[in-house]
Amino acid sequence: DVVEKLQTQMQSGENIYDAYVNDSDLIGTHWRYQQARNLSDWMSGEASDVTNPGLDIDDFIGKSFTTAPDGKLYQLPDQQFANLYWFRYDWFNDEKNKADFKAKYGYDLGVPVNWSAYEDIAEFFTGREVDGQKVYGHMDYGKKDPSLGWRFTDAWLSMAGNGDKGIPNGLPVDEWGIRVNEKSQPVGSCVARGGDTNGPAAVYSIQKYLDWLKAYAPPAAQGMTFSEAGPVPAQGQIAQQIFWYTVFTADMVKDGLPVVNADGTPKWRMAPSPHGVYWKEGMKLGYQDAGSWTILKSTPVDRAKAAWLYAQFVVSKTVDVKKSHVGLTFIRESTIRDQSFTERAPKLGGLVEFYRSPARLQWSPTGTNVPDYPKLAQLWWQAIGDAASGEKTPQEAMDSLCAEQEKVLGRIQRSGVQGDIGPLLNDEHDLAYWAEQAKANGTLAPQPKIENEKEKPQTVNYDELVKSWSDAK
């Protein structure tokens, strides 16, 4: 609904709302269409009389997500959450579980570093009896619904190793598999044009999603949406979840839940997500959502200024500390470091430790390679839905997705509406050509297929992991 209203205002020039909190995933859209006020110039110019001198832009941890290739800030973060790995810390530390796992797989039960270990842990717990009930080793959702699209555009492919190295996003190929040239113009999505949406890493990511959903998640998960699946781990039958949004933390720490101890500490923890076989050091590892204030140019100045005053109030330092205690969606470094969160950290299952750690930088929203988020994002749930229902193989689904993305890129190119920062599609070549180009340029994508996609499994002890973060600080 938000995106629809936003698009309507952008297309009609009618002022529907004075400001929007919309995902920073639209940064490429706002920069290329030039219909959102560029906040850097707005704060120093027209709105200097209504800009809080204590706003402290550098304190916002999502500043890089809302900055365009021109170096200007187009959106101001208001709430943020990451998708992380979630697991039952109590079950992983149970002596019998540890001994049985080691006997079966030959290595220690712990936080999985790679997908190979995640798969073993999922297999180990599925059907096992814990606390007198049969449990599952994985949780996910599979209903053909718009929320199935987020499940993948929210950086699932980058976790597998799709795209190139680069923080906050891969360059020249991002985690959607969209390639840009040196002027940040999108030049392709399919492997044939140097993209990676239908490359081996992307196809592997879809195959694993399907395999795990069918083999290790509760049968009902296949018919669930994002919001239906979200609360399931709190019911106490799930051992781990590879793709868990920290926005659910507030609902996971309530007294009396099966996953909360009598003293209010959680029986679970969150940790960085494991990565797939195509992933290389230097790539982003997961997704962070940053709902951000955006003021369109079509909003009259007096109304835009009033909206800007309100936006600054709700993200101001004191308000943000209070807001973060309620929703647990941090946007400021000063809030994360606040003494009140040092005190509350033991009851939040690793959330504070993660946000204070250097690992946080590998989590980022959709970047600037995506030139029209609303038009492109809606293609994903339909294509993946076809794979989830078995109508198409993962390869067929991704071939169709990249072709559809290129149709949109081609339409924007022909319209000329985004000028010299809009799409300019590449000529087509085979995978070998692009792999050769990547080698010559010192980049990665699209990577050729790895024959053995089941790499050596690796786990890490959770407590050691957290300790290593504090050393890094």
Short mmCIF file of C-alpha atoms in Angstrom, two decimals:
data_model
loop_
_atom_site.label_atom_id
_atom_site.label_comp_id
_atom_site.label_asym_id
_atom_site.label_seq_id
_atom_site.Cartn_x
_atom_site.Cartn_y
_atom_site.Cartn_z
CA ASP A 1 0.00 0.00 0.00
CA VAL A 2 2.85 2.41 0.88
CA VAL A 3 4.67 1.66 -2.37
CA GLU A 4 1.47 2.06 -4.38
CA LYS A 5 0.77 5.50 -2.88
CA LEU A 6 4.39 6.48 -3.42
CA GLN A 7 4.26 5.40 -7.07
CA THR A 8 0.98 7.24 -7.59
CA GLN A 9 2.46 10.45 -6.22
CA MET A 10 5.61 10.01 -8.34
CA GLN A 11 3.57 9.39 -11.50
CA SER A 12 0.89 12.05 -10.98
CA GLY A 13 2.81 14.78 -9.16
CA GLU A 14 -0.16 15.07 -6.76
CA ASN A 15 0.85 15.41 -3.10
CA ILE A 16 -0.76 12.35 -1.47
CA TYR A 17 1.42 12.27 1.68
CA ASP A 18 3.88 14.84 3.00
CA ALA A 19 6.45 12.15 3.82
CA TYR A 20 6.84 8.40 3.53
CA VAL A 21 8.68 5.83 5.60
CA ASN A 22 9.60 3.48 2.79
CA ASP A 23 12.35 0.91 2.51
CA SER A 24 15.83 2.09 1.62
CA ASP A 25 15.56 -0.71 -0.98
CA LEU A 26 14.14 2.10 -3.15
CA ILE A 27 17.40 4.10 -3.07
CA GLY A 28 18.18 3.21 -6.71
CA THR A 29 14.64 4.23 -7.68
CA HIS A 30 14.75 7.58 -5.85
CA TRP A 31 18.19 8.48 -7.17
CA ARG A 32 17.39 7.62 -10.79
CA TYR A 33 13.91 9.15 -11.04
CA GLN A 34 15.02 12.29 -9.15
CA GLN A 35 11.58 12.75 -7.63
CA ALA A 36 12.66 12.54 -3.99
CA ARG A 37 14.26 15.51 -2.28
CA ASN A 38 17.98 14.98 -1.89
CA LEU A 39 18.28 15.42 1.88
CA SER A 40 21.94 16.52 1.86
CA ASP A 41 21.10 19.65 -0.15
CA TRP A 42 17.70 20.05 1.56
CA MET A 43 19.28 20.19 5.05
CA SER A 44 21.94 22.72 4.07
CA GLY A 45 19.62 24.77 1.83
CA GLU A 46 15.83 25.13 1.80
CA ALA A 47 15.30 23.32 5.12
CA SER A 48 18.29 24.69 7.02
CA ASP A 49 15.91 26.67 9.27
CA VAL A 50 14.08 23.46 10.28
CA THR A 51 17.03 21.08 10.52
CA ASN A 52 18.04 20.02 14.03
CA PRO A 53 21.69 20.99 14.59
CA GLY A 54 21.96 17.89 16.82
CA LEU A 55 20.58 15.48 14.20
CA ASP A 56 24.05 13.89 13.83
CA ILE A 57 23.78 12.10 10.48
CA ASP A 58 27.02 10.17 11.11
CA ASP A 59 25.37 8.46 14.10
CA PHE A 60 22.92 6.64 11.76
CA ILE A 61 24.21 3.11 11.12
CA GLY A 62 22.26 2.90 7.84
CA LYS A 63 23.67 6.07 6.29
CA SER A 64 25.52 4.14 3.56
CA PHE A 65 22.25 2.37 2.59
CA THR A 66 20.47 5.66 1.84
CA THR A 67 23.33 7.38 0.02
CA ALA A 68 23.27 7.25 -3.80
CA PRO A 69 26.28 6.96 -6.13
CA ASP A 70 26.27 10.80 -6.35
CA GLY A 71 27.27 10.87 -2.66
CA LYS A 72 23.97 12.48 -1.57
CA LEU A 73 21.61 11.24 1.13
CA TYR A 74 18.08 10.62 -0.22
CA GLN A 75 16.43 8.91 2.75
CA LEU A 76 16.80 9.01 6.56
CA PRO A 77 16.59 5.65 8.43
CA ASP A 78 13.77 5.34 10.97
CA GLN A 79 13.90 1.64 11.91
CA GLN A 80 16.18 -1.23 10.99
CA PHE A 81 16.27 -4.99 11.38
CA ALA A 82 18.43 -7.77 10.01
CA ASN A 83 17.76 -11.33 8.98
CA LEU A 84 19.98 -13.61 11.00
CA TYR A 85 20.42 -17.24 12.00
CA TRP A 86 18.24 -18.25 14.99
CA PHE A 87 18.76 -21.39 17.07
CA ARG A 88 17.85 -23.15 20.33
CA TYR A 89 20.92 -22.45 22.45
CA ASP A 90 19.64 -24.81 25.15
CA TRP A 91 19.30 -27.76 22.75
CA PHE A 92 22.69 -27.08 21.16
CA ASN A 93 24.30 -27.18 24.63
CA ASP A 94 22.54 -30.35 25.75
CA GLU A 95 25.16 -33.05 26.41
CA LYS A 96 23.19 -35.88 24.77
CA ASN A 97 22.43 -33.82 21.65
CA LYS A 98 26.10 -32.83 21.40
CA ALA A 99 27.33 -36.43 21.81
CA ASP A 100 24.80 -37.86 19.35
CA PHE A 101 25.60 -35.20 16.76
CA LYS A 102 29.35 -35.71 17.05
CA ALA A 103 28.91 -39.49 16.77
CA LYS A 104 26.82 -39.16 13.62
CA TYR A 105 28.61 -36.35 11.74
CA GLY A 106 32.13 -36.36 13.20
CA TYR A 107 32.24 -32.68 14.19
CA ASP A 108 30.84 -30.47 16.95
CA LEU A 109 27.26 -29.22 17.06
CA GLY A 110 27.42 -25.42 16.97
CA VAL A 111 26.48 -22.35 14.97
CA PRO A 112 26.82 -23.37 11.30
CA VAL A 113 29.36 -21.31 9.34
CA ASN A 114 28.26 -22.78 6.01
CA TRP A 115 25.11 -24.22 4.43
CA SER A 116 26.62 -27.68 4.51
CA ALA A 117 26.64 -27.67 8.32
CA TYR A 118 23.17 -26.07 8.44
CA GLU A 119 21.86 -28.96 6.37
CA ASP A 120 23.41 -31.58 8.70
CA ILE A 121 21.93 -29.86 11.78
CA ALA A 122 18.52 -29.64 10.09
CA GLU A 123 18.65 -33.36 9.33
CA PHE A 124 19.85 -34.22 12.84
CA PHE A 125 17.00 -32.45 14.66
CA THR A 126 14.13 -33.27 12.29
CA GLY A 127 12.03 -36.04 13.85
CA ARG A 128 14.16 -36.07 17.02
CA GLU A 129 12.39 -36.00 20.37
CA VAL A 130 13.39 -33.06 22.55
CA ASP A 131 11.63 -32.08 25.80
CA GLY A 132 9.08 -34.81 25.12
CA GLN A 133 8.01 -33.58 21.67
CA LYS A 134 8.98 -34.25 18.08
CA VAL A 135 10.90 -31.29 16.65
CA TYR A 136 11.98 -29.88 13.29
CA GLY A 137 15.44 -28.82 12.15
CA HIS A 138 14.34 -25.88 9.98
CA MET A 139 11.57 -23.31 9.51
CA ASP A 140 10.60 -21.34 6.40
CA TYR A 141 7.54 -20.52 4.29
CA GLY A 142 6.47 -21.29 0.72
CA LYS A 143 3.07 -19.85 -0.19
CA LYS A 144 2.89 -18.06 -3.55
CA ASP A 145 2.35 -14.61 -2.09
CA PRO A 146 4.13 -11.22 -2.33
CA SER A 147 5.98 -12.01 0.91
CA LEU A 148 7.68 -14.93 -0.87
CA GLY A 149 9.41 -12.29 -2.99
CA TRP A 150 11.05 -10.60 0.04
CA ARG A 151 12.30 -14.00 1.15
CA PHE A 152 14.62 -13.90 -1.89
CA THR A 153 15.18 -10.22 -2.76
CA ASP A 154 16.19 -9.78 0.90
CA ALA A 155 19.62 -11.09 0.01
CA TRP A 156 19.05 -14.86 0.02
CA LEU A 157 21.07 -15.09 -3.19
CA SER A 158 24.02 -13.22 -1.66
CA MET A 159 24.09 -15.67 1.26
CA ALA A 160 24.56 -18.41 -1.34
CA GLY A 161 27.37 -16.45 -3.03
CA ASN A 162 25.56 -14.76 -5.89
CA GLY A 163 26.97 -11.48 -7.26
CA ASP A 164 30.29 -9.80 -6.52
CA LYS A 165 32.28 -8.70 -3.49
CA GLY A 166 31.44 -5.29 -2.06
CA ILE A 167 29.92 -3.62 1.02
CA PRO A 168 27.12 -2.54 1.26
CA ASN A 169 26.41 -4.29 -2.08
CA GLY A 170 28.31 -6.28 -4.68
CA LEU A 171 29.83 -4.38 -7.58
CA PRO A 172 29.51 -4.53 -10.54
CA VAL A 173 26.96 -7.34 -9.94
CA ASP A 174 24.69 -7.06 -6.89
CA GLU A 175 22.82 -9.75 -4.95
CA TRP A 176 19.81 -9.51 -7.28
CA GLY A 177 22.17 -10.52 -10.08
CA ILE A 178 21.87 -7.09 -11.74
CA ARG A 179 25.09 -5.77 -13.30
CA VAL A 180 25.93 -2.09 -13.70
CA ASN A 181 28.61 -0.37 -15.78
CA GLU A 182 31.12 2.22 -14.50
CA LYS A 183 28.40 4.92 -14.68
CA SER A 184 26.08 2.83 -12.44
CA GLN A 185 23.79 2.10 -15.41
CA PRO A 186 22.10 -1.32 -15.13
CA VAL A 187 23.29 -3.40 -18.10
CA GLY A 188 21.76 -6.84 -17.52
CA SER A 189 20.28 -9.43 -15.19
CA CYS A 190 20.72 -12.70 -17.10
CA VAL A 191 24.11 -14.42 -17.32
CA ALA A 192 24.06 -13.74 -21.08
CA ARG A 193 24.43 -10.00 -20.37
CA GLY A 194 26.90 -10.45 -17.51
CA GLY A 195 24.26 -10.63 -14.78
CA ASP A 196 23.87 -13.43 -12.25
CA THR A 197 20.11 -13.81 -11.56
CA ASN A 198 20.06 -17.16 -13.35
CA GLY A 199 23.69 -18.15 -12.70
CA PRO A 200 24.79 -21.30 -10.86
CA ALA A 201 24.92 -19.59 -7.43
CA ALA A 202 21.34 -18.30 -7.79
CA VAL A 203 19.99 -21.66 -8.95
CA TYR A 204 21.78 -23.41 -6.07
CA SER A 205 20.18 -20.96 -3.62
CA ILE A 206 16.67 -21.82 -4.87
CA GLN A 207 17.38 -25.57 -4.89
CA LYS A 208 18.55 -25.51 -1.25
CA TYR A 209 15.53 -23.45 -0.20
CA LEU A 210 13.20 -26.05 -1.77
CA ASP A 211 15.09 -29.09 -0.45
CA TRP A 212 15.13 -27.82 3.14
CA LEU A 213 11.53 -26.64 3.12
CA LYS A 214 10.33 -30.08 2.01
CA ALA A 215 12.64 -32.22 4.14
CA TYR A 216 13.14 -30.41 7.44
CA ALA A 217 10.34 -27.87 8.07
CA PRO A 218 6.85 -28.60 9.47
CA PRO A 219 4.56 -29.69 6.59
CA ALA A 220 2.32 -26.63 7.16
CA ALA A 221 5.24 -24.30 6.35
CA GLN A 222 4.82 -24.86 2.60
CA GLY A 223 1.43 -23.14 2.69
CA MET A 224 2.46 -20.26 4.97
CA THR A 225 3.28 -16.59 4.28
CA PHE A 226 5.98 -14.50 5.99
CA SER A 227 3.72 -13.28 8.81
CA GLU A 228 2.24 -16.73 9.46
CA ALA A 229 5.65 -18.40 9.66
CA GLY A 230 7.28 -15.69 11.78
CA PRO A 231 5.82 -16.67 15.18
CA VAL A 232 6.32 -20.45 14.76
CA PRO A 233 9.82 -20.77 16.31
CA ALA A 234 8.49 -19.15 19.53
CA GLN A 235 6.13 -22.14 19.93
CA GLY A 236 9.05 -24.37 20.86
CA GLN A 237 9.33 -27.04 18.15
CA ILE A 238 11.98 -25.52 15.88
CA ALA A 239 15.71 -26.16 16.41
CA GLN A 240 17.08 -23.49 14.05
CA GLN A 241 16.10 -21.08 11.29
CA ILE A 242 18.60 -19.85 8.71
CA PHE A 243 16.59 -16.82 7.64
CA TRP A 244 15.00 -15.18 10.67
CA TYR A 245 14.11 -11.48 10.87
CA THR A 246 15.16 -9.73 14.08
CA VAL A 247 11.91 -7.74 13.83
CA PHE A 248 10.37 -10.78 15.57
CA THR A 249 12.65 -10.38 18.62
CA ALA A 250 10.13 -8.33 20.61
CA ASP A 251 7.60 -11.20 20.29
CA MET A 252 10.24 -13.81 21.19
CA VAL A 253 11.23 -12.40 24.58
CA LYS A 254 7.85 -12.29 26.29
CA ASP A 255 7.55 -13.94 29.71
CA GLY A 256 5.79 -17.29 29.71
CA LEU A 257 6.74 -18.34 26.17
CA PRO A 258 8.03 -21.92 25.71
CA VAL A 259 11.31 -20.39 24.43
CA VAL A 260 11.90 -18.09 27.44
CA ASN A 261 13.37 -19.21 30.78
CA ALA A 262 11.67 -18.43 34.11
CA ASP A 263 14.21 -15.63 34.76
CA GLY A 264 13.29 -13.91 31.48
CA THR A 265 16.42 -14.95 29.56
CA PRO A 266 15.81 -16.60 26.17
CA LYS A 267 16.45 -20.29 25.49
CA TRP A 268 17.49 -19.22 21.98
CA ARG A 269 20.19 -17.05 20.43
CA MET A 270 20.71 -15.28 17.12
CA ALA A 271 23.99 -15.35 15.21
CA PRO A 272 25.32 -14.43 11.75
CA SER A 273 23.80 -16.54 8.98
CA PRO A 274 25.79 -19.36 7.40
CA HIS A 275 26.90 -18.86 3.79
CA GLY A 276 26.58 -21.06 0.71
CA VAL A 277 29.32 -22.74 -1.30
CA TYR A 278 29.67 -19.85 -3.80
CA TRP A 279 30.18 -17.21 -1.07
CA LYS A 280 33.60 -15.54 -0.78
CA GLU A 281 35.11 -13.32 1.92
CA GLY A 282 34.31 -9.68 1.12
CA MET A 283 30.73 -10.32 -0.03
CA LYS A 284 27.67 -9.15 1.85
CA LEU A 285 26.21 -11.94 3.94
CA GLY A 286 22.65 -10.97 4.64
CA TYR A 287 19.90 -8.42 4.53
CA GLN A 288 19.14 -5.46 6.73
CA ASP A 289 15.86 -3.63 6.30
CA ALA A 290 15.97 0.14 6.76
CA GLY A 291 12.56 1.80 6.67
CA SER A 292 13.50 5.40 5.89
CA TRP A 293 11.94 8.86 5.75
CA THR A 294 11.54 10.03 2.15
CA ILE A 295 10.13 13.40 1.08
CA LEU A 296 9.08 13.79 -2.54
CA LYS A 297 9.71 16.98 -4.52
CA SER A 298 5.99 17.18 -5.35
CA THR A 299 5.22 17.95 -1.68
CA PRO A 300 4.82 21.73 -1.14
CA VAL A 301 7.71 23.26 0.82
CA ASP A 302 5.71 24.25 3.92
CA ARG A 303 4.26 20.74 4.26
CA ALA A 304 7.63 19.12 3.51
CA LYS A 305 9.24 21.20 6.28
CA ALA A 306 6.56 20.21 8.79
CA ALA A 307 7.03 16.55 7.86
CA TRP A 308 10.81 16.93 8.17
CA LEU A 309 10.46 18.36 11.71
CA TYR A 310 8.35 15.35 12.70
CA ALA A 311 10.75 12.88 11.04
CA GLN A 312 13.67 14.38 12.97
CA PHE A 313 11.72 14.17 16.22
CA VAL A 314 11.02 10.44 15.89
CA VAL A 315 14.66 9.65 15.05
CA SER A 316 16.19 12.03 17.63
CA LYS A 317 18.61 10.45 20.10
CA THR A 318 16.42 10.33 23.20
CA VAL A 319 13.31 9.23 21.29
CA ASP A 320 15.32 6.57 19.48
CA VAL A 321 16.51 4.96 22.72
CA LYS A 322 12.90 4.66 23.91
CA LYS A 323 11.67 3.52 20.48
CA SER A 324 14.42 0.91 20.24
CA HIS A 325 13.48 -0.56 23.63
CA VAL A 326 9.92 -1.07 22.35
CA GLY A 327 10.50 -2.29 18.79
CA LEU A 328 14.17 -3.38 18.96
CA THR A 329 14.88 -1.89 15.54
CA PHE A 330 18.10 0.11 16.03
CA ILE A 331 19.11 2.99 13.76
CA ARG A 332 21.77 4.83 15.78
CA GLU A 333 25.21 3.84 17.01
CA SER A 334 24.62 5.90 20.18
CA THR A 335 21.45 3.89 20.93
CA ILE A 336 23.20 0.54 20.41
CA ARG A 337 25.98 1.63 22.78
CA ASP A 338 23.55 3.03 25.38
CA GLN A 339 24.09 1.69 28.90
CA SER A 340 20.42 0.65 29.07
CA PHE A 341 21.09 -1.86 26.26
CA THR A 342 24.22 -3.18 27.95
CA GLU A 343 21.93 -4.00 30.90
CA ARG A 344 19.17 -5.48 28.76
CA ALA A 345 21.43 -7.43 26.37
CA PRO A 346 21.26 -10.80 28.27
CA LYS A 347 17.50 -10.91 27.64
CA LEU A 348 17.75 -10.18 23.91
CA GLY A 349 19.51 -13.33 22.71
CA GLY A 350 22.50 -11.80 20.95
CA LEU A 351 20.77 -8.86 19.24
CA VAL A 352 22.83 -6.19 21.02
CA GLU A 353 26.05 -8.16 20.59
CA PHE A 354 25.38 -8.51 16.86
CA TYR A 355 24.67 -4.81 16.39
CA ARG A 356 27.82 -3.88 18.32
CA SER A 357 29.95 -6.30 16.31
CA PRO A 358 31.96 -5.73 13.12
CA ALA A 359 29.87 -8.52 11.52
CA ARG A 360 26.95 -6.07 11.23
CA LEU A 361 28.55 -4.37 8.22
CA GLN A 362 28.00 -7.46 6.05
CA TRP A 363 24.23 -7.01 6.36
CA SER A 364 22.67 -4.46 4.03
CA PRO A 365 19.46 -3.66 2.12
CA THR A 366 18.95 -3.77 -1.64
CA GLY A 367 21.42 -1.37 -3.25
CA THR A 368 21.56 1.15 -6.04
CA ASN A 369 21.86 -1.36 -8.93
CA VAL A 370 18.06 -1.85 -8.79
CA PRO A 371 16.65 1.05 -10.86
CA ASP A 372 12.95 0.55 -10.13
CA TYR A 373 12.35 -1.50 -7.00
CA PRO A 374 8.51 -1.60 -7.18
CA LYS A 375 8.44 -2.83 -10.80
CA LEU A 376 11.24 -5.38 -10.38
CA ALA A 377 10.47 -6.71 -6.89
CA GLN A 378 7.00 -7.90 -7.87
CA LEU A 379 8.49 -10.23 -10.48
CA TRP A 380 10.27 -12.30 -7.83
CA TRP A 381 7.40 -13.88 -5.93
CA GLN A 382 5.76 -15.04 -9.13
CA ALA A 383 8.92 -16.69 -10.49
CA ILE A 384 9.93 -18.28 -7.17
CA GLY A 385 6.32 -19.33 -6.58
CA ASP A 386 6.52 -21.37 -9.77
CA ALA A 387 9.60 -23.16 -8.40
CA ALA A 388 8.03 -23.64 -4.95
CA SER A 389 4.90 -25.21 -6.49
CA GLY A 390 6.95 -27.46 -8.78
CA GLU A 391 5.65 -25.85 -11.98
CA LYS A 392 9.21 -24.94 -12.95
CA THR A 393 12.68 -26.18 -12.04
CA PRO A 394 14.89 -23.69 -10.16
CA GLN A 395 16.85 -23.06 -13.39
CA GLU A 396 13.67 -22.43 -15.41
CA ALA A 397 12.29 -20.13 -12.70
CA MET A 398 15.46 -18.02 -12.59
CA ASP A 399 15.78 -17.97 -16.41
CA SER A 400 12.26 -16.59 -16.55
CA LEU A 401 12.92 -14.09 -13.72
CA CYS A 402 16.05 -12.61 -15.31
CA ALA A 403 14.30 -12.33 -18.68
CA GLU A 404 11.36 -10.50 -17.05
CA GLN A 405 13.77 -8.17 -15.21
CA GLU A 406 15.49 -7.36 -18.50
CA LYS A 407 12.12 -6.58 -20.12
CA VAL A 408 11.57 -3.91 -17.41
CA LEU A 409 15.15 -2.62 -17.79
CA GLY A 410 14.61 -2.44 -21.57
CA ARG A 411 11.35 -0.51 -21.17
CA ILE A 412 13.00 2.04 -18.84
CA GLN A 413 15.90 2.36 -21.30
CA ARG A 414 13.57 3.01 -24.25
CA SER A 415 11.53 5.55 -22.30
CA GLY A 416 14.66 7.57 -21.48
CA VAL A 417 12.99 8.65 -18.23
CA GLN A 418 16.11 7.97 -16.12
CA GLY A 419 18.46 9.74 -18.52
CA ASP A 420 22.15 8.85 -18.47
CA ILE A 421 21.89 6.93 -15.17
CA GLY A 422 19.15 4.63 -16.48
CA PRO A 423 19.59 1.12 -17.95
CA LEU A 424 21.72 0.46 -21.04
CA LEU A 425 21.51 -3.26 -21.84
CA ASN A 426 24.68 -5.19 -22.77
CA ASP A 427 25.07 -7.43 -25.82
CA GLU A 428 24.64 -11.15 -25.10
CA HIS A 429 27.52 -13.64 -24.68
CA ASP A 430 27.94 -17.06 -23.05
CA LEU A 431 28.88 -17.74 -19.40
CA ALA A 432 32.48 -18.58 -20.36
CA TYR A 433 32.88 -15.09 -21.89
CA TRP A 434 31.62 -13.34 -18.75
CA ALA A 435 33.63 -15.59 -16.42
CA GLU A 436 36.72 -14.64 -18.44
CA GLN A 437 35.84 -10.95 -18.18
CA ALA A 438 35.41 -11.29 -14.41
CA LYS A 439 38.83 -12.92 -14.12
CA ALA A 440 40.44 -10.14 -16.17
CA ASN A 441 38.74 -7.44 -14.04
CA GLY A 442 39.42 -9.11 -10.69
CA THR A 443 35.68 -9.59 -10.04
CA LEU A 444 33.63 -12.78 -9.53
CA ALA A 445 30.18 -12.83 -11.05
CA PRO A 446 28.82 -14.78 -12.76
CA GLN A 447 30.72 -17.70 -11.20
CA PRO A 448 30.80 -21.03 -13.10
CA LYS A 449 29.10 -24.02 -11.51
CA ILE A 450 30.95 -25.73 -8.66
CA GLU A 451 30.74 -29.47 -9.22
CA ASN A 452 30.52 -30.52 -5.55
CA GLU A 453 28.10 -28.10 -3.90
CA LYS A 454 28.25 -29.98 -0.58
CA GLU A 455 31.40 -28.47 0.93
CA LYS A 456 33.08 -29.58 4.16
CA PRO A 457 30.70 -28.60 6.99
CA GLN A 458 31.95 -26.11 9.56
CA THR A 459 30.50 -24.92 12.89
CA VAL A 460 31.63 -22.47 15.55
CA ASN A 461 30.91 -22.31 19.29
CA TYR A 462 28.42 -19.47 19.91
CA ASP A 463 30.07 -18.18 23.09
CA GLU A 464 33.49 -18.10 21.40
CA LEU A 465 31.99 -16.23 18.47
CA VAL A 466 30.51 -13.51 20.70
CA LYS A 467 33.83 -13.22 22.56
CA SER A 468 35.68 -12.66 19.28
CA TRP A 469 33.37 -9.72 18.49
CA SER A 470 34.16 -7.89 21.72
CA ASP A 471 37.89 -8.42 21.07
CA ALA A 472 37.45 -6.82 17.65
CA LYS A 473 35.98 -3.71 19.27
#
